[in-house]
Coordinates of C-alpha atoms and ligand atoms in Angstrom, one line a residue:
X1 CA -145.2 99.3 63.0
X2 CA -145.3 96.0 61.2
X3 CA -146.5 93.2 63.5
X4 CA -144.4 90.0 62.8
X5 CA -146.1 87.7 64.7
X6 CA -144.5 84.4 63.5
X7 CA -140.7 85.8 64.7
X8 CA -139.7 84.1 67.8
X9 CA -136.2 84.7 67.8
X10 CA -133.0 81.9 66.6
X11 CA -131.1 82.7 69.6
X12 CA -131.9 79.1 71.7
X13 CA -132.6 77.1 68.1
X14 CA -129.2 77.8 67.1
X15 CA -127.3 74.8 69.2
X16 CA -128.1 73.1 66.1
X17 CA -129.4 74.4 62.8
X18 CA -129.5 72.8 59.1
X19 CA -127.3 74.8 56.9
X20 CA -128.4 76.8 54.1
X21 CA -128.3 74.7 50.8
X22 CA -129.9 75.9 47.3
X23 CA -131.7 73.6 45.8
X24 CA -131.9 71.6 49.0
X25 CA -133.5 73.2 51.7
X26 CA -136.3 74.2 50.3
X27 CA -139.3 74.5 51.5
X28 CA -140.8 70.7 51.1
X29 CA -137.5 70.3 52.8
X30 CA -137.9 72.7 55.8
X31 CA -141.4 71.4 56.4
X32 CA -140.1 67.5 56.2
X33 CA -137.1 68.3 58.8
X34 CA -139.5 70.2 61.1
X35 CA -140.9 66.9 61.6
X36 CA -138.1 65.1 63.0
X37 CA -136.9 68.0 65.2
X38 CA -138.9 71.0 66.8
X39 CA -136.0 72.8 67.7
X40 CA -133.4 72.9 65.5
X41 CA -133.1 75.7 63.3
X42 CA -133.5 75.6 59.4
X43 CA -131.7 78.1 57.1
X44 CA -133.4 78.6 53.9
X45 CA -132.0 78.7 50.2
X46 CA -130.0 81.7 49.8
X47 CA -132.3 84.4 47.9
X48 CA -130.3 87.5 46.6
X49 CA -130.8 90.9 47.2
X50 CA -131.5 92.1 44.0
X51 CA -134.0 89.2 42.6
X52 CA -136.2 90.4 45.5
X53 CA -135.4 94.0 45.6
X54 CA -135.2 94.7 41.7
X55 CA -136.7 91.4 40.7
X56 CA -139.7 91.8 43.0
X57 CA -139.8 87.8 43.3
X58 CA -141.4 87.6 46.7
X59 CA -142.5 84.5 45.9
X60 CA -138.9 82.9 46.9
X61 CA -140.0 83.7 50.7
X62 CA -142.9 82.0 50.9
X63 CA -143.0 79.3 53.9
X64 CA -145.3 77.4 56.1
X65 CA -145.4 78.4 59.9
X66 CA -144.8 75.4 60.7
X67 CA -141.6 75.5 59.6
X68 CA -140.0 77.4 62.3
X69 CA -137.7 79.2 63.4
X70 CA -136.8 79.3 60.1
X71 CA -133.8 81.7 59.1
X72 CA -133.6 83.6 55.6
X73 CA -130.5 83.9 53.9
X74 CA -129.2 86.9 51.5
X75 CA -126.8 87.0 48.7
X76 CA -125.5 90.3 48.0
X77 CA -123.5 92.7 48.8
X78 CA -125.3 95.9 48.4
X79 CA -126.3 97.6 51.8
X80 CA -129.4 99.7 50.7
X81 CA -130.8 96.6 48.8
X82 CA -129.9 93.8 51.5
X83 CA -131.3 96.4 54.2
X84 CA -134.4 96.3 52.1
X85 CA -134.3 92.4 51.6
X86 CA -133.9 92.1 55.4
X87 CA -137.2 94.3 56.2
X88 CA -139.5 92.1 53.3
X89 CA -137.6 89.2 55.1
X90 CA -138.9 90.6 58.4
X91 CA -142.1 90.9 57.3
X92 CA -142.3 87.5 56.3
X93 CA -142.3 86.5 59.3
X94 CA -138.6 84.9 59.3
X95 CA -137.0 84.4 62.9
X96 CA -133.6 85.8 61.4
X97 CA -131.7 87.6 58.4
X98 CA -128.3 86.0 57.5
X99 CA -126.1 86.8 55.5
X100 CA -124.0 84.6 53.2
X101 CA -120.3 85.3 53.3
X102 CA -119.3 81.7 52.3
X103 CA -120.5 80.5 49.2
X104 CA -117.6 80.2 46.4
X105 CA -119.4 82.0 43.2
X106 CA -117.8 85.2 43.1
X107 CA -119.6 87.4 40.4
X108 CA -122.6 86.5 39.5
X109 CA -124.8 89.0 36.8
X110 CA -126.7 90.2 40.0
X111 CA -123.5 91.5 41.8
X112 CA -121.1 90.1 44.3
X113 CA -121.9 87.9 47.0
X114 CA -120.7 85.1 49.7
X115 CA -117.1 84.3 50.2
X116 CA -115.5 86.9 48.2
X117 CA -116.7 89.1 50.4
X118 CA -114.1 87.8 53.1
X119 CA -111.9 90.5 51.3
X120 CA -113.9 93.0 52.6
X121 CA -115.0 93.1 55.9
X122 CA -115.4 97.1 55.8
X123 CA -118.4 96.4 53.3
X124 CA -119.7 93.8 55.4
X125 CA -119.7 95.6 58.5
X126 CA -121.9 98.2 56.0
X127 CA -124.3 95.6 54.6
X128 CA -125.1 94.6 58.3
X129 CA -125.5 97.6 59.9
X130 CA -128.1 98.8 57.3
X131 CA -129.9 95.2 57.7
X132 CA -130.0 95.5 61.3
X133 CA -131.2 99.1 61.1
X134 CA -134.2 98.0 58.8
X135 CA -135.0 94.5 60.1
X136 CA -136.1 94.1 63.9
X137 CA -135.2 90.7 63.6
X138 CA -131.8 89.5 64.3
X139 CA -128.9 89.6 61.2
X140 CA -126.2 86.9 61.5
X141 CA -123.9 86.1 59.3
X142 CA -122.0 82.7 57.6
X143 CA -118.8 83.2 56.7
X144 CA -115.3 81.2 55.8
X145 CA -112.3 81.3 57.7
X146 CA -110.8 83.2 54.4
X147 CA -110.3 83.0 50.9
X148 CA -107.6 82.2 48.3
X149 CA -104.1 83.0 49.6
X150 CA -105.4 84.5 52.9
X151 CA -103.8 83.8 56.1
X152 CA -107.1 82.7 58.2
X153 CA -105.5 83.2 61.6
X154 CA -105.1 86.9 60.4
X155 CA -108.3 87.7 58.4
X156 CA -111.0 85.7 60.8
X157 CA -110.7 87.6 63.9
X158 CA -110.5 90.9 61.7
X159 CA -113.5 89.8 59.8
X160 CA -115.5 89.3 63.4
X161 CA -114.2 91.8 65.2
X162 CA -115.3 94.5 62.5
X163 CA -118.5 92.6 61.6
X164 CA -119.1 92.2 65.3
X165 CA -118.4 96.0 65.5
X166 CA -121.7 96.8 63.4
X167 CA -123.9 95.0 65.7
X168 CA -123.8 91.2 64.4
X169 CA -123.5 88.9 67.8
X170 CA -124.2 85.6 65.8
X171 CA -121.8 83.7 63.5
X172 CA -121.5 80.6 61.6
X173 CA -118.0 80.0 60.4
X174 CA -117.5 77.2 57.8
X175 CA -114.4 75.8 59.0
X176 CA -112.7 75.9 55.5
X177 CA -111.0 78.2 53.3
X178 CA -113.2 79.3 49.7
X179 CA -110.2 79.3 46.6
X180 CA -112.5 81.5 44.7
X181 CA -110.2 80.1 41.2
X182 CA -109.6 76.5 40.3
X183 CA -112.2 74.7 42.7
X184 CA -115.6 74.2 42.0
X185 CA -118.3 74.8 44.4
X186 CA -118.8 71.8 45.2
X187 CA -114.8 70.7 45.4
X188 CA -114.7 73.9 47.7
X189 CA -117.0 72.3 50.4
X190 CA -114.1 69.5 51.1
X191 CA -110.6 70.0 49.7
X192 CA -109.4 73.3 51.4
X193 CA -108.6 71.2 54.7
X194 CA -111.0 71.9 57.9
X195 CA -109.6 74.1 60.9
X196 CA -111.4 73.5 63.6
X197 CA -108.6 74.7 66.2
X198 CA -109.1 78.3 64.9
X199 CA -112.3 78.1 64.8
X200 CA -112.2 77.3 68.9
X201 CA -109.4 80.1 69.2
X202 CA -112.2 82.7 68.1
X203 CA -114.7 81.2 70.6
X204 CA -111.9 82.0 73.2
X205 CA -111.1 85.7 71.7
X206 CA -115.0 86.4 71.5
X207 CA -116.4 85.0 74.4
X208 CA -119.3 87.4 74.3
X209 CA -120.7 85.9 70.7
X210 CA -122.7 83.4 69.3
X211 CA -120.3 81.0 67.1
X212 CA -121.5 78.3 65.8
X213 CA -119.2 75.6 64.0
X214 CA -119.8 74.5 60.5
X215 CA -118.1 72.1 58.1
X216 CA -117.7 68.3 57.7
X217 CA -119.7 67.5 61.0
X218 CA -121.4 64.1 60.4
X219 CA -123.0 63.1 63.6
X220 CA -124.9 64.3 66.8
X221 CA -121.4 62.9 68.7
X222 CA -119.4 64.9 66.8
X223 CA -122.0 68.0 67.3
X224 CA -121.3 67.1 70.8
X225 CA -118.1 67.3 71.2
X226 CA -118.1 70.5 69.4
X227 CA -120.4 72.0 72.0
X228 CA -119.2 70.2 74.9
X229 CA -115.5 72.0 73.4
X230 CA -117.2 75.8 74.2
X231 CA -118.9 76.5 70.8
X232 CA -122.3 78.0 71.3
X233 CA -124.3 76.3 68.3
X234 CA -123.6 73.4 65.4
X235 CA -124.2 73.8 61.4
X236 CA -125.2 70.6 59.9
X237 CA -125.6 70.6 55.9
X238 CA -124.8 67.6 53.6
X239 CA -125.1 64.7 57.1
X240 CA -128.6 66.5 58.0
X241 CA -129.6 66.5 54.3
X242 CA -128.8 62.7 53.6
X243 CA -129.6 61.4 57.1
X244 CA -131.8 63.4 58.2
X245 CA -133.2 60.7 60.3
X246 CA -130.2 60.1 62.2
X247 CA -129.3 63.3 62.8
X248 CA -132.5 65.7 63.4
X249 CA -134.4 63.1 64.9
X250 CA -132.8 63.1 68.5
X251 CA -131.9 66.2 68.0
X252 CA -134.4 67.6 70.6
X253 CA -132.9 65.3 73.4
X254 CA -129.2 65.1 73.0
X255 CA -128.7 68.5 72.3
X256 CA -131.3 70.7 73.1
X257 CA -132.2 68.1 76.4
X258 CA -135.7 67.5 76.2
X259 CA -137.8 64.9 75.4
X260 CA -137.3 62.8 71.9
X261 CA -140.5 63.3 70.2
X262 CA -142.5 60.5 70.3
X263 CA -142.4 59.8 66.6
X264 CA -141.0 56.7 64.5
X265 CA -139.7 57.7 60.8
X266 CA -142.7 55.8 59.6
X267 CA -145.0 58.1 61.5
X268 CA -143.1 61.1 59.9
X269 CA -144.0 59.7 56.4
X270 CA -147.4 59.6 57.5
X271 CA -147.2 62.9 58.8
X272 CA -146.4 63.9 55.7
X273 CA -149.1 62.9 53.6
X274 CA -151.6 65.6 54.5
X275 CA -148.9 68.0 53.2
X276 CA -148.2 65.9 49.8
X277 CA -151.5 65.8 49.1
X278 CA -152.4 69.8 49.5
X279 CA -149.1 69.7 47.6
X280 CA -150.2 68.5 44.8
X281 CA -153.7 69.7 44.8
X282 CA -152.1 72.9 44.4
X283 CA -150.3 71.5 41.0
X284 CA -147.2 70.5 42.6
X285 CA -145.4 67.4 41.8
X286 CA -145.1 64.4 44.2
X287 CA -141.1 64.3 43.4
X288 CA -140.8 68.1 44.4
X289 CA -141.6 66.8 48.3
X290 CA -140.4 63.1 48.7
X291 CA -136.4 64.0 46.7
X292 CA -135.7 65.6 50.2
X293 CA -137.3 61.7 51.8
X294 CA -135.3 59.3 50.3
X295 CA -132.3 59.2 53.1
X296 CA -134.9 59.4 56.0
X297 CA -134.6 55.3 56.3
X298 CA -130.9 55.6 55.5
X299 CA -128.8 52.6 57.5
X300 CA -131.9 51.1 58.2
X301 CA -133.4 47.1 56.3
X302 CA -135.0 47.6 53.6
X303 CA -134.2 51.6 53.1
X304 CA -132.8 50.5 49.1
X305 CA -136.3 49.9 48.2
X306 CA -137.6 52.9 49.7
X307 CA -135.9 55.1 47.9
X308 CA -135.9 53.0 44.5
X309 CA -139.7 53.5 44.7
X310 CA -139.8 57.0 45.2
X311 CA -137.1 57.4 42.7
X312 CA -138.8 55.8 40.2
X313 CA -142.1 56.4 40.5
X314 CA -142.5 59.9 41.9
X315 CA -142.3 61.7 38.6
X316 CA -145.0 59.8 37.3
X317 CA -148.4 62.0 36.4
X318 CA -150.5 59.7 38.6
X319 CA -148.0 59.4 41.6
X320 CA -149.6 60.5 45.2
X321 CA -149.8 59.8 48.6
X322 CA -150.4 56.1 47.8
X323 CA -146.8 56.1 46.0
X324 CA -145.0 56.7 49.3
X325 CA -147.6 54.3 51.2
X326 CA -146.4 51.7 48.6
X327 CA -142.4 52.4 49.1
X328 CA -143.2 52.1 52.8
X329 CA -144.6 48.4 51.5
X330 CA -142.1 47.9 49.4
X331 CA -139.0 48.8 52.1
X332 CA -141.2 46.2 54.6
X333 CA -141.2 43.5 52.4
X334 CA -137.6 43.3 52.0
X335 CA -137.0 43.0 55.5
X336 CA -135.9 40.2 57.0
X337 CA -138.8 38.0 58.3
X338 CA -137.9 37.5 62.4
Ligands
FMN425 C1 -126.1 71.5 47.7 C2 -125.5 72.5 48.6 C3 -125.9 73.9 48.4 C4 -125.3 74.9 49.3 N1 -125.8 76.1 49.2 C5 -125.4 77.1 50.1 C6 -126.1 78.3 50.2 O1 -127.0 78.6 49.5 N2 -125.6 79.2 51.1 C7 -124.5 78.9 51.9 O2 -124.2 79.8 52.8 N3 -124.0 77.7 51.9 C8 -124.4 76.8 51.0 N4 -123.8 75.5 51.0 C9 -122.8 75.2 52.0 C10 -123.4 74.7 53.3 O3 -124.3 75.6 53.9 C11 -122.3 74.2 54.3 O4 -121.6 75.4 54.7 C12 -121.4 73.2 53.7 O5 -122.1 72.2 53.1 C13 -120.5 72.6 54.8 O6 -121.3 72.0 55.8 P1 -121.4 70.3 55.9 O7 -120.0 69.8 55.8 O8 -122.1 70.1 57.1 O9 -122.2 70.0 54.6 C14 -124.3 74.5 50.2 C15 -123.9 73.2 50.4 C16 -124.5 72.2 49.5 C17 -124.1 70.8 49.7

């Protein structure tokens, strides 16, 4: 038996977690966002089934420990390979497997994956079941309330009562439709309109599972509310992402109840610069780590000039720990003198 000694389960982390974003939450990302909250939970990039199965790129699941719980997410739609993504996942030490039902791109060269898959729940159920059976660590899955001309209010409770039926007990629902034609990825993350209310009804028909709420939630008020309402856990993408300060960094008191940590953002920078530096002592780029930074002072005097700094001088060959230091000078010296 494979010891996995870096799994310590999502179940508790999963009031709040940062959504899965590619490009995005890497891991520069995760590491950086671990900082500002110790409990939330951080989804990875999705990786597909076959580039780690048939591709053999392991290297996609590299991550720190410190990073979690950390939760990996699959693209695919095959259940013998994602069973065997989910076990290399496993042994990676990931807290959980999930499994993306919700991202628009329907066929991609290495099969079919995320929302299209609302259509079939039957293959779903499949998929999970064989990841359960070769992961010990739990499999969840994100999915849409439905796609294209589907009547949500029919297919959702379908979806999670035959999903639910192969052992899943943990769900994130992006509380939008997917139109797999005619709307770009992006456009498909705000023009179908949200639904919260059904989203709610299935807490009520489910009582016994773990549903969290995703989709257009932009503050730790609204995260609230969605709690305090009877959901079990909050996604945050594209607010977390651009504001991370805002919203991961009371994260630990308001909604997980324990102690703020004891950090300003300026600390967190510093923090930061032990983990630049191995960064780029290992040939990586300055801009790799501080393009997931530059909303950390966002609202706050001066927070322009921080991120014009980084912007423009991260890229440069000679750019290091002493370019953030400087954006931290420049961002002071615009600040008003009291
Ligand atoms: C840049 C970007 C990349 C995304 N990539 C993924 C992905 O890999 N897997 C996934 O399930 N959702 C992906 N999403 C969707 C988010 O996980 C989330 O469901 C969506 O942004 C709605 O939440 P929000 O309104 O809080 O941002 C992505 C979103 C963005 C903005």
């Amino acid at each position: 038996m494979t010891d996995y000694p870096l799994n310590k389960g999502a179940y508790q982390p999963a009031r709040l977690s940062v959504a899965p974003m590619m490009d995005w939450t890497d891991r520069h990302c995760r590491y950086f966002h671990r900082l500002l909250s110790s409990r939330a939970l951080l989804y990875t990039e999705m990786v597909t089934s076959p580039a780690l199965v048939r591709g053999g790129a392991l290297h996609l699941l590299r991550f720190s420990p410190e990073e979690q719980p950390v939760a990996l997410q699959l693209g695919g739609s095959d259940p013998a390979e994602l069973a065997e993504a989910a076990r290399l996942g496993a042994e990676a030490g990931y807290a959980e497997i999930n499994l993306n039902v919700g991202c628009p791109s329907d066929r991609v060269q290495s099969g079919t994956f995320g929302a299209v898959l609302m259509r079939d729940p039957k293959l779903v159920a499949e998929c999970c079941a064989a990841m359960i059976k070769a992961s010990p660590i739990e499999v969840t899955v994100k999915c849409r309330i439905g796609v294209d001309d589907q009547e949500p209010s029919d297919v959702l409770p379908e979806f999670i009562a035959r999903v639910a039926g192969a052992g899943v007990s943990r769900f994130s629902i992006h509380a939008r439709k997917a139109w797999l034609q005619g709307l770009s990825p992006k456009e498909n993350r705000d023009v179908p309109p949200l639904d919260y209310d059904l989203v709610h009804q299935m807490k009520g028909l489910f009582p016994a599972l773990h549903l969290s709420l995703n989709g257009g939630v932009t503050t730790l008020d609204e995260a609230v509310a969605a709690l305090e309402r009877g959901m079990d856990g909050v996604m945050i993408g594209r607010a977390a992402y651009h504001q991370p300060g805002d919203i991961l960094m009371d994260a630990d008191r308001v909604i997980f109840g324990e102690a703020a940590l004891d950090r300003t953002r300026e600390d967190v920078v510093r923090a930061m610069l032990s983990y630049i530096e191995q960064h780029i002592d290992g040939g990586g780029k300055l801009g790799q780590v501080t393009r997931h930074m530059l909303g950390l002072f966002a609202g706050q005097p001066g927070a322009r000039h921080w991120k014009r700094h980084l912007s423009e001088n991260a890229h440069k060959s000679d750019a290091g720990a002493h370019t953030v230091l400087d954006a931290i000078d420049k961002m002071h010296a615009a600040r008003p003198v009291l």
